[in-house]
Coordinates of C-alpha atoms and ligand atoms in Angstrom, one line a residue:
X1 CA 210.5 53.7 278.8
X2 CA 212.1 50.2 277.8
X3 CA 215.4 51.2 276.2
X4 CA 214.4 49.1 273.5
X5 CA 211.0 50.7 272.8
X6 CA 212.9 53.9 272.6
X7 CA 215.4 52.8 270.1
X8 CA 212.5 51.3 268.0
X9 CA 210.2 54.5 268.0
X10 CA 213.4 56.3 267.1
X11 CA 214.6 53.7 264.1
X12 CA 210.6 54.1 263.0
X13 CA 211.1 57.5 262.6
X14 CA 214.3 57.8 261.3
X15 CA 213.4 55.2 258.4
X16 CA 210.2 56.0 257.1
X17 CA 211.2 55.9 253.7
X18 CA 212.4 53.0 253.6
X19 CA 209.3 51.0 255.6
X20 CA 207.2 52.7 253.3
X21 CA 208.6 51.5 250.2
X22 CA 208.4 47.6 252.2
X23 CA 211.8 47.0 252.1
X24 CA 213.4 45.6 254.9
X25 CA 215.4 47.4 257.7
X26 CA 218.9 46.1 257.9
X27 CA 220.3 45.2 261.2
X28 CA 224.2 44.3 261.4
X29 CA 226.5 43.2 264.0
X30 CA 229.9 40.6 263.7
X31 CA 232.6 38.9 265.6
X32 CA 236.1 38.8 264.7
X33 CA 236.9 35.0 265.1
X34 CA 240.3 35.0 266.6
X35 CA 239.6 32.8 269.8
X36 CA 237.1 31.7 272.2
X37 CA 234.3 34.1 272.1
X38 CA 234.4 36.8 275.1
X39 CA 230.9 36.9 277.0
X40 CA 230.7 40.7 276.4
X41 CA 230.7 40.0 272.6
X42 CA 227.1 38.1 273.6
X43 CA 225.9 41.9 274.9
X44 CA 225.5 43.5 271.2
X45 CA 224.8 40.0 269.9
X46 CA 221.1 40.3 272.4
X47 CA 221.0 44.2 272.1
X48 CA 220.9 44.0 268.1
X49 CA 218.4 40.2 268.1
X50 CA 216.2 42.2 270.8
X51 CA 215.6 45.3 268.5
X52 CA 214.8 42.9 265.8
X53 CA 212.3 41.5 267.8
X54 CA 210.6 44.7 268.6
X55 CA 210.9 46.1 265.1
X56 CA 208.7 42.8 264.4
X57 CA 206.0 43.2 266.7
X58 CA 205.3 46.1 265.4
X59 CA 205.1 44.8 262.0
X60 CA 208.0 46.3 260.7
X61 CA 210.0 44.4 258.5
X62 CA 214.0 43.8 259.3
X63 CA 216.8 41.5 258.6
X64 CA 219.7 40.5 261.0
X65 CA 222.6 39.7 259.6
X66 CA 225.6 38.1 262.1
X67 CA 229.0 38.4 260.0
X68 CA 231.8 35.7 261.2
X69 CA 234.6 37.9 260.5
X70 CA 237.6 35.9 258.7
X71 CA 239.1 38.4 257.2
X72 CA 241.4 39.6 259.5
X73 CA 244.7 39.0 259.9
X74 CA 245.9 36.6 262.7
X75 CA 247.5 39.1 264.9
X76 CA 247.9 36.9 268.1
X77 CA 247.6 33.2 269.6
X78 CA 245.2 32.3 272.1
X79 CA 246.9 30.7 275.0
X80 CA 244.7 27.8 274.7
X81 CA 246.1 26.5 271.1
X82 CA 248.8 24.8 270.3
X83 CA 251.6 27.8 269.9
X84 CA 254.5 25.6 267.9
X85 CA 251.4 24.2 265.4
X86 CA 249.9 28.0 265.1
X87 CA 252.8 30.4 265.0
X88 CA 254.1 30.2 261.3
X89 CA 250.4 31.3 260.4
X90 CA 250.8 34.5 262.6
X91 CA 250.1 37.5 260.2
X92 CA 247.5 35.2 257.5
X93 CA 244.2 36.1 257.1
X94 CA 241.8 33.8 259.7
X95 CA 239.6 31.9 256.6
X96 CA 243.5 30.6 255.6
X97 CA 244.8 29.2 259.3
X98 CA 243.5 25.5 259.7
X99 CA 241.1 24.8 262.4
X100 CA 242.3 23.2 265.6
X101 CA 240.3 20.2 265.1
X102 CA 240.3 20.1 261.3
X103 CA 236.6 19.6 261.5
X104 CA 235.8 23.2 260.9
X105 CA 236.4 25.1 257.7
X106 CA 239.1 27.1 258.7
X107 CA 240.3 28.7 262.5
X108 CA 237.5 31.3 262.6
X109 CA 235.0 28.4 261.7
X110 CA 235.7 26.8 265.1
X111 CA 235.6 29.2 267.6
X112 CA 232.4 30.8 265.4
X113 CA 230.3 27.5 265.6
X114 CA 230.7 27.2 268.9
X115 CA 229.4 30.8 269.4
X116 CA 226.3 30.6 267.2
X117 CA 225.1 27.6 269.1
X118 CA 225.0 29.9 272.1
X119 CA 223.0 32.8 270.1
X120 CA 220.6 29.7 268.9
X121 CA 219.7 28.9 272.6
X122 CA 219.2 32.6 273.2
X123 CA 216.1 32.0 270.6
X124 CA 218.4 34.3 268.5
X125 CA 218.7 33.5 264.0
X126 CA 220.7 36.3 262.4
X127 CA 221.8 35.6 259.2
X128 CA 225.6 34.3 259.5
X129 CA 227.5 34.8 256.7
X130 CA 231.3 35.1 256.5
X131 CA 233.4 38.2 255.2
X132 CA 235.9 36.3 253.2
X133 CA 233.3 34.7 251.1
X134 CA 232.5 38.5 250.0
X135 CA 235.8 39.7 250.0
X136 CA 236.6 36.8 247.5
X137 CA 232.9 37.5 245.5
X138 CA 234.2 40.9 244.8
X139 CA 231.6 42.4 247.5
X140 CA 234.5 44.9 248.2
X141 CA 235.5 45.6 245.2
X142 CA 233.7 49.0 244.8
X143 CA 234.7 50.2 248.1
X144 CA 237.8 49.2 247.8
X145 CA 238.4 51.4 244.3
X146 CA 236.9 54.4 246.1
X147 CA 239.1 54.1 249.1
X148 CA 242.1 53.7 246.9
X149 CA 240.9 56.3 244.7
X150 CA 240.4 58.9 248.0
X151 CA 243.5 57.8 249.8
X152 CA 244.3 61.3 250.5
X153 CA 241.1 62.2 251.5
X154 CA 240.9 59.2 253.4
X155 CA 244.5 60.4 255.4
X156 CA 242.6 63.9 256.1
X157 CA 239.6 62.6 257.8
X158 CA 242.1 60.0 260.3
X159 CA 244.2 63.8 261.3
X160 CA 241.3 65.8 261.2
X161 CA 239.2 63.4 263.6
X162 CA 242.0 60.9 265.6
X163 CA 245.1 63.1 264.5
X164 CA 246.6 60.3 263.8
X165 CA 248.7 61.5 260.6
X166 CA 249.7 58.7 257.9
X167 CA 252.6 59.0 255.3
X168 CA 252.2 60.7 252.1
X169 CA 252.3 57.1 250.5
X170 CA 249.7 55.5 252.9
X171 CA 247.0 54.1 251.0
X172 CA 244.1 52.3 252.5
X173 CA 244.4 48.5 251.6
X174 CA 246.7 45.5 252.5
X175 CA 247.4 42.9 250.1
X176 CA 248.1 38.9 250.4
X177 CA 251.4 39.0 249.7
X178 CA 252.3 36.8 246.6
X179 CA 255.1 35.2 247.7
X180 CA 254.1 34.4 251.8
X181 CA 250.8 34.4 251.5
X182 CA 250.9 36.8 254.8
X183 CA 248.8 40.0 254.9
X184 CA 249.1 41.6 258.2
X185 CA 252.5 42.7 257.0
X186 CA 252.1 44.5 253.3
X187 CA 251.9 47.9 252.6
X188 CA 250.7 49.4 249.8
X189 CA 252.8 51.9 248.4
X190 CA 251.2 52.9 244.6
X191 CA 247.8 52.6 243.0
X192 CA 247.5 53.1 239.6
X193 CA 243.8 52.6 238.9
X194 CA 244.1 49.2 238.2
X195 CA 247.1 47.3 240.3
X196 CA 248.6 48.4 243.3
X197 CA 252.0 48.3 244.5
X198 CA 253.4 46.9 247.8
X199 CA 255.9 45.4 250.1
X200 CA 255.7 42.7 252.3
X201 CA 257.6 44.4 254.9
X202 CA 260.1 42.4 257.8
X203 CA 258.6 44.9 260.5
X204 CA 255.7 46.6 260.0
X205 CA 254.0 45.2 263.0
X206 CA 255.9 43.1 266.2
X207 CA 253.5 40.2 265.7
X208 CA 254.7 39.0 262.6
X209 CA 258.0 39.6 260.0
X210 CA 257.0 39.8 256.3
X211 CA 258.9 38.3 253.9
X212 CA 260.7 41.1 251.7
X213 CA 258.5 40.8 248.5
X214 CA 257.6 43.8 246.3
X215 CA 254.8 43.1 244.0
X216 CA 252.4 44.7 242.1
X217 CA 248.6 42.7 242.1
X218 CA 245.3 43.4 241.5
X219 CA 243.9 44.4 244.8
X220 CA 240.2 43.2 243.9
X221 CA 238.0 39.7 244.7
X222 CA 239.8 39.1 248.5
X223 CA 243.5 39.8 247.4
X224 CA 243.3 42.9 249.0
X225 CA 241.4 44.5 252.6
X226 CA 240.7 47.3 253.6
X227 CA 241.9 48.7 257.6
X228 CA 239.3 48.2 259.8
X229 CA 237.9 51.4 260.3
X230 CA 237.6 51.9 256.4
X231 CA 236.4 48.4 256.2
X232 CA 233.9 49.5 258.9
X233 CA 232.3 52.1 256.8
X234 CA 232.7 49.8 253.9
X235 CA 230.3 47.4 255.2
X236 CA 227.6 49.7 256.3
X237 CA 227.6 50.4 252.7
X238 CA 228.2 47.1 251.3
X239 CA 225.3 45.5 253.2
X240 CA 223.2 48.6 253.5
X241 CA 222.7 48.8 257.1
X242 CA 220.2 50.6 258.8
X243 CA 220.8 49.9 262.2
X244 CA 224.6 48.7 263.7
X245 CA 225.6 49.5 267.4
X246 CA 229.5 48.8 268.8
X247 CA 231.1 48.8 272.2
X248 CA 232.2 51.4 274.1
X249 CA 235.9 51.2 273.2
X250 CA 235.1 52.0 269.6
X251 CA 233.4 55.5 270.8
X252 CA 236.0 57.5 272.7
X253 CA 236.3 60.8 270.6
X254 CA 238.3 60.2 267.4
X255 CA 237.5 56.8 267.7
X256 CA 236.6 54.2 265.5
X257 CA 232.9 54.6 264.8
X258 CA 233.8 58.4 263.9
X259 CA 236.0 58.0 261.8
X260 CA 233.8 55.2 260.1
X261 CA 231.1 57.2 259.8
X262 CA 233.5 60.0 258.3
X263 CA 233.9 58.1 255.7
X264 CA 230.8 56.3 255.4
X265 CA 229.4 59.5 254.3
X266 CA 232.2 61.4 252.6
X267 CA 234.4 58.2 250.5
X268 CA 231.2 56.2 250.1
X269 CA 228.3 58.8 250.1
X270 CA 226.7 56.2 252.4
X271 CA 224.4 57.7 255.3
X272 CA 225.8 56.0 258.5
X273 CA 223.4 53.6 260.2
X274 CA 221.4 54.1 263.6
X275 CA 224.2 53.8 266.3
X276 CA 223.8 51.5 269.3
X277 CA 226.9 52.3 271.6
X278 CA 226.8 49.9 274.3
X279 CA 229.2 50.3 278.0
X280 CA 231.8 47.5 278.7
X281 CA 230.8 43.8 280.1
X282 CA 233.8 43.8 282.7
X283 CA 234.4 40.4 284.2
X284 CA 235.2 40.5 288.0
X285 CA 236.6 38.1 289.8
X286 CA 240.6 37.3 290.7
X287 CA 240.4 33.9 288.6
X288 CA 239.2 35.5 286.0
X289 CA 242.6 35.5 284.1
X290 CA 242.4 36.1 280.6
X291 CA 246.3 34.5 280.3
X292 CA 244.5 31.5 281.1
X293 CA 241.8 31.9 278.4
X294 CA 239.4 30.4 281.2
X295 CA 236.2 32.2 283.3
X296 CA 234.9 34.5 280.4
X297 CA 234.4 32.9 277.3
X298 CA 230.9 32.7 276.1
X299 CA 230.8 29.1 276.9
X300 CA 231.2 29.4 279.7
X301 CA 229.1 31.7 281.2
X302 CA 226.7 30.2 278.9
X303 CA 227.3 26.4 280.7
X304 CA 226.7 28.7 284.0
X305 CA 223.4 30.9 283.2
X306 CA 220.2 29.3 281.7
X307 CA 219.6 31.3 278.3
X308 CA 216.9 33.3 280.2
X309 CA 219.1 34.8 282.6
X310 CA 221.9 35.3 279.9
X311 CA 219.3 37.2 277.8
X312 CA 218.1 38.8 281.0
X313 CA 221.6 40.2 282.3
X314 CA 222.3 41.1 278.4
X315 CA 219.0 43.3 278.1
X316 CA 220.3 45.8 281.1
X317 CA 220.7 49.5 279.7
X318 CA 222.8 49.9 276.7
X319 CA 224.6 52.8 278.6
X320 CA 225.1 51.2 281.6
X321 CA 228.3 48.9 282.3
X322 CA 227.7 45.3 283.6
X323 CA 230.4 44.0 285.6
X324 CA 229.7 40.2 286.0
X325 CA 231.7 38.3 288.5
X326 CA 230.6 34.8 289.0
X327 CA 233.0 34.6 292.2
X328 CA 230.9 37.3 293.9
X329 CA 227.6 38.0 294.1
X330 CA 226.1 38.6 290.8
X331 CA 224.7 35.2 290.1
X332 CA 222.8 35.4 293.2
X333 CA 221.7 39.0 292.6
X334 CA 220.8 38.4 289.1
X335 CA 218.2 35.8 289.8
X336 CA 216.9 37.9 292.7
X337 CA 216.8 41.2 290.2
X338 CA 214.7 38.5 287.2
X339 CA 212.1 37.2 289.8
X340 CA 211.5 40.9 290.7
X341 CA 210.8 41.8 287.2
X342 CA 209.0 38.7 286.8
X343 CA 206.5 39.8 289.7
X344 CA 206.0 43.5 287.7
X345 CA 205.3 41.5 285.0
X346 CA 202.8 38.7 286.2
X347 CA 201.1 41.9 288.5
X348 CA 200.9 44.0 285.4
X349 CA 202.8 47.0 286.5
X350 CA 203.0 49.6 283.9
X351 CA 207.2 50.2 284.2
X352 CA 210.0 49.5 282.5
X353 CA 210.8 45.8 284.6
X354 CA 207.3 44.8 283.6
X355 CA 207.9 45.7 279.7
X356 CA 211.5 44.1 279.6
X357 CA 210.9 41.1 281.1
X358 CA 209.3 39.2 278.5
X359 CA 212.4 39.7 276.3
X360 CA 214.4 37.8 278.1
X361 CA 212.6 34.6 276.7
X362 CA 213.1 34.0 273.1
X363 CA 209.9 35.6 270.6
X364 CA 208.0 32.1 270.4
X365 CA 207.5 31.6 274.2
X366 CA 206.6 35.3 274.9
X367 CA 202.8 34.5 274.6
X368 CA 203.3 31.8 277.2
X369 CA 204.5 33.2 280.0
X370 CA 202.9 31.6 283.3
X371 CA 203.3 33.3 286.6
X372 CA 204.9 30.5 288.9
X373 CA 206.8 30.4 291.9
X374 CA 210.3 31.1 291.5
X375 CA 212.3 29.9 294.7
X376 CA 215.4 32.4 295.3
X377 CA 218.7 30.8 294.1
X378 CA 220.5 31.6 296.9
X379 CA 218.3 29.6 298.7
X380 CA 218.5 26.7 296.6
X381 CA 221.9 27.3 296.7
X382 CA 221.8 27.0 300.3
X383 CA 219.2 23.8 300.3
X384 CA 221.5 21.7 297.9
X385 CA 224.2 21.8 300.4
X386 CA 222.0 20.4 303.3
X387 CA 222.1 17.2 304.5
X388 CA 219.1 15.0 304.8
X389 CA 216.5 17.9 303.4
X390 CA 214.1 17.2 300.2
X391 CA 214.3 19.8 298.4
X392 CA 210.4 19.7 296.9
X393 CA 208.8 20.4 300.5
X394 CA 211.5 22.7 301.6
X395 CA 210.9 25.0 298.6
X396 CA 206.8 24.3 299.1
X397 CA 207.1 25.4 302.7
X398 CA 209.0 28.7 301.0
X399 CA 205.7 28.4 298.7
X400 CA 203.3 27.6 301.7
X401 CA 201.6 25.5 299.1
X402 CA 202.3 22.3 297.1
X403 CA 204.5 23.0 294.0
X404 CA 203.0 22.4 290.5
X405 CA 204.9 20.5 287.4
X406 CA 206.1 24.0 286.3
X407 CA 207.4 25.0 289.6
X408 CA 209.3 21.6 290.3
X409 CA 210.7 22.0 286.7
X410 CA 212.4 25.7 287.8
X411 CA 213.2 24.0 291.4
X412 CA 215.4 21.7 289.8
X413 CA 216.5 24.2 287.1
X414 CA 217.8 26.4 289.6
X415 CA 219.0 23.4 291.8
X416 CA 221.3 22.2 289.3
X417 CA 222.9 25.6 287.9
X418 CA 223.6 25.9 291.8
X419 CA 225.2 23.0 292.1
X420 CA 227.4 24.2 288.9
X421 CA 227.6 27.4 290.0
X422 CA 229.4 26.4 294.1
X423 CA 231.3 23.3 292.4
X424 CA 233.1 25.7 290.0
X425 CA 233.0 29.2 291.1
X426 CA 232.0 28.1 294.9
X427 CA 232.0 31.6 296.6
X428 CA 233.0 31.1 300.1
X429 CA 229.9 33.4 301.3
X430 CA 227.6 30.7 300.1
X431 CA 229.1 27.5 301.2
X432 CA 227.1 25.7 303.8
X433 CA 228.8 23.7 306.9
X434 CA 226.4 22.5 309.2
X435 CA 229.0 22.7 312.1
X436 CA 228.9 18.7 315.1
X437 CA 230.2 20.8 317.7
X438 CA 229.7 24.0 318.6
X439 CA 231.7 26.3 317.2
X440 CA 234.0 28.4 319.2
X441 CA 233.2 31.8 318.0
X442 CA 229.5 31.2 320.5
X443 CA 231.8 31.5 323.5
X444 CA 231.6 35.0 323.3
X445 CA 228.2 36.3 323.0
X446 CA 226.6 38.8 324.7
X447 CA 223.9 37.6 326.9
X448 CA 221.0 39.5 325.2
X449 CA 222.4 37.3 321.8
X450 CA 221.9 34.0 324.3
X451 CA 218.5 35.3 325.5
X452 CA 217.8 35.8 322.0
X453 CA 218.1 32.0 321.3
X454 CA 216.3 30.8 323.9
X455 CA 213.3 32.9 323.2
X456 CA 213.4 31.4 319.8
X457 CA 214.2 27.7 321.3
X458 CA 211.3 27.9 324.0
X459 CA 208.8 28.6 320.9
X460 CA 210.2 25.1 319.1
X461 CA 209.5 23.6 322.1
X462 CA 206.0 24.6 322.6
X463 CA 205.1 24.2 319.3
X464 CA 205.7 21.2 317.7
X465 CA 204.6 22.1 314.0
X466 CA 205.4 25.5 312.3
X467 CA 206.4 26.5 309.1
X468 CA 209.6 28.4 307.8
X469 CA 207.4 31.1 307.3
X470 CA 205.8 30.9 310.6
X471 CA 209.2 30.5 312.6
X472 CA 210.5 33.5 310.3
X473 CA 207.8 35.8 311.7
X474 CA 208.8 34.5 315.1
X475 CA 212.3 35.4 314.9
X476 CA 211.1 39.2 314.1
X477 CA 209.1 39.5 316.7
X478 CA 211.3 38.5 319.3
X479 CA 213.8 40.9 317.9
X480 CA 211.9 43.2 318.4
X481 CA 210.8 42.7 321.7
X482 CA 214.7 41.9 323.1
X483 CA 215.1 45.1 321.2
X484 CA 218.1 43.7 319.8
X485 CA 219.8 44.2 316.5
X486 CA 219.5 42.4 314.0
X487 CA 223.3 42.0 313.1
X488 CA 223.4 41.0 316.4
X489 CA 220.3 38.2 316.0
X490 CA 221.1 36.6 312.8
X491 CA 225.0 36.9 313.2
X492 CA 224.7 34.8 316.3
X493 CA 222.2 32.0 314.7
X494 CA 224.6 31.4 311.7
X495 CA 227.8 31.2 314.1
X496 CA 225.9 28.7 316.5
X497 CA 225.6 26.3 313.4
X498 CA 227.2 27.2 310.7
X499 CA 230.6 29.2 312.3
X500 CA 230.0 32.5 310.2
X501 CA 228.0 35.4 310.5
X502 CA 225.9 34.5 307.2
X503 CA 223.8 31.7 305.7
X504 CA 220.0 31.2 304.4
X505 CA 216.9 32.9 305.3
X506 CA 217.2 31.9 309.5
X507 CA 213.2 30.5 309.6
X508 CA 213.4 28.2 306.7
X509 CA 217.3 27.1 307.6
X510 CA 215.9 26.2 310.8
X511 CA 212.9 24.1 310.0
X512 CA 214.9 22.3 307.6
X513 CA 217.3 20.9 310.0
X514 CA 216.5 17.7 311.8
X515 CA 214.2 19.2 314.8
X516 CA 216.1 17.3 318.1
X517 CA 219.5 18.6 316.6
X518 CA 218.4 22.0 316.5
X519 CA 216.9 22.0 319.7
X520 CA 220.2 20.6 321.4
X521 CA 222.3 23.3 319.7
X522 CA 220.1 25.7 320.9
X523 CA 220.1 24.7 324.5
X524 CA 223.8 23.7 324.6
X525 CA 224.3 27.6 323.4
X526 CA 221.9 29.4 325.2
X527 CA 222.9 27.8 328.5
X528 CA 226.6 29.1 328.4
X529 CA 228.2 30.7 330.8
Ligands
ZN601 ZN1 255.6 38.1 252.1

């Protein structure tokens, strides 16, 4: 069964209640605007916007909410920013550094604008809203009493599930400190139902030095926040979420989301939402340096993927870990693995690739799907490095039929994110040479390899006029008859014109070369010595 059809037959069940009584299930996920957005963050963004989507369909009501966390403090500087400008606001909460291009409201603004343009051309619309508005509403504030109010109990449930053991004097808040304005640095000492005590301390963390100040403050309406495991549950409650997954890293035992839910239920008397964990989005790839800040922002993986194929790769199995690497193969593989569910789909299958692959089109154009042709990206990859070759009747010889409107439109869709795809990531294995002389490596094939050739050059010769298809079929058959491997075939093809042992589909390739050069090549190789 569709993963996602699981969760929702599950949530259903769970929620009864609640559906009965009309109210709306509440769906949460958010983003911690420190930087660029990582493309793994897109993963629970699609997993949470796809459950939506299901919930609707089947007429149950649900809200997504998308929070554009703010209220954390700055607790390192993205490569990619101006380090001098940005260091002195190391340690403030993220809704009180400036945005790099003072456009934005504040630094989380900017890199959270950027990202909710990319959910929008998913066909995603949670409900953004930002947690220092409701920090500084008072949101908190109840949460925030209870927490203070159960420090102790609080302490028990981080030894008893991490073992983690805090000081007698821990209490679960930090404070803006009066005098710095700093918060990642404060600890709060005392709590005395109404104000609470701290100091901003010189080094409590390595990322930032607090300025000495002891105060006592009101902790309430965003002069205070709570850890972010407490904060966690905190929200759950706040918002009254139904339904709120996380990523892998927050489940390991003693983690985060246990300790959340701990005190979800026990500080806040707040049954924990229906959990979502999702495995890691790894990004492959040597280039892929995260010192650099480049290769795995959302951006740009969403400049890379049309929105279909980012929704698609998104919608794989919560449990399952996708390791992306646009240096490698995956782009190639991903197109290949979406036109296979797209022919489950258009032939009706009754399996999971059939039932997911609708979702990776946003709600509105679900209805719409028409079955067209979809040329394989690697080939088009290939095609848009050939000289002298129009594209439209090389991909309607793939076809063996003219192309419709529809079909050119994906030709070129596909054309163009290859030529992105080779001009930035260019993965050696797909870069095309169509070799003027003949490369050396054909000096030593084996003479079943040069029989091989001319077998497939005599049949050129006697027929003038034969499709890819047609000379495909050939090339099989005389494999078969040389009884020769097909390593041995195919490697010795791409070496005679391309020097390496890999390149398109061999019949296609071949009829899209100009016909006299092929036919020299193929003499001038199958005629050495
Ligand atoms: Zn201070």
């Amino acid at each position: 069964m569709f993963w996602a059809y699981r969760m929702r037959d599950e949530i259903i069940a769970r929620y009864q209640p609640v559906i009965k009584r009309g109210e709306p299930l509440i769906i949460r996920d958010e983003k911690t605007m420190s930087g660029r957005v990582h493309i793994g963050s897109l993963r629970g963004v699609v997993i949470h916007g796809v459950i939506s989507e299901v919930l609707k369909e089947k007429k149950i009501k649900n809200q997504y909410l998308f929070e554009i966390n703010d209220f954390d403090p700055m607790d390192g500087l993205p490569v990619y920013v101006d380090q001098e400008r940005f260091r002195p606001y190391m340690g403030k909460l993220l809704c009180d550094v400036p945005s790099p291009d003072g456009k934005a409201k504040n630094f989380a603004d900017y890199w959270a604008r950027e990202f909710l343009g990319i959910i929008a051309t998913l066909g995603f619309s949670p409900k953004p809203y930002y947690s220092s508005d409701e920090y500084r509403a008072g949101a908190y504030n109840e949460t925030i009493r209870l927490a203070l109010d159960n420090a102790a109990a609080i302490r028990a449930i981080y030894k008893e599930v991490s073992g983690s053991v805090k000081d007698a004097d821990w209490y679960p808040l930090q404070v803006v400190c009066e005098s710095c304005g700093t918060v990642g640095t404060t600890k709060v000492n005392g709590w005395d139902g109404n104000k609470v005590t701290y100091r901003c301390e010189e080094a409590l963390v390595k990322w930032a030095a607090g300025c000495g100040h002891s105060g006592t403050v009101n902790p309430f309406d965003g002069r205070g926040k709570l850890p972010w495991k407490v904060e966690w549950a905190a929200k759950f409650k706040v918002h009254g979420v139904h339904i709120e997954g996380g990523g892998k890293d927050h489940y390991t035992k003693g983690g985060a989301r246990q300790i959340a839910a701990r005190i979800c239920k026990e500080i806040f008397k707040y049954e924990p939402p229906y959990d979502i964990p999702y495995n890691f989005f790894v990004v492959g790839g040597k280039k892929m340096s995260s010192s650099k800040g480049m290769g795995s922002s959302s951006k740009e993986i969403a400049d890379l993927l049309p929105p279909r194929l980012l929704r698609f790769l998104m919608l794989r199995e919560p449990s399952k870990e996708i390791d992306f690497d646009p240096y490698g193969d995956t782009i190639p593989i991903l197109y290949d693995t979406f036109d296979t569910y797209a022919r489950a789909f258009f032939e009706k299958k009754d399996d999971d690739f059939a039932a997911l692959f609708p979702y990776a089109f946003p709600a509105g154009e679900r209805a719409k799907l028409k079955k067209i042709f979809l040329p394989r990206f690697s080939q088009i990859a290939y095609l848009s490095q050939m000289p002298h070759i129009t594209l439209d009747q090389a991909v309607a010889e793939m076809k063996g039929s003219k192309l419709t409107a529809a079909e050119r439109t994906e030709m070129n869709a596909r054309f163009t994110r290859a030529l992105g795809w080779l001009e930035k990531y260019g993965p050696e294995k797909y870069k095309l040479t169509i070799q003027t002389e003949l490369p050396e490596q054909t000096k030593s094939f084996s003479p079943l390899q040069k029989k091989a050739l001319a077998s497939i050059l005599q049949y050129m010769r006697e027929n003038k006029k034969f499709s890819g298809a047609e000379l495909h079929e050939k090339i099989h058959a005389i494999k078969s008859e040389l009884g020769i491997p097909p390593v041995e075939l195919f490697s010795a093809l791409y070496l005679t014109f391309l020097a390496k042992t890999s390149g398109p589909q061999a019949g296609w390739f071949l009829t899209a070369l100009p016909r006299e050069f092929v036919l020299n090549r193929l003499e001038e190789v199958s005629k050495l010595k």
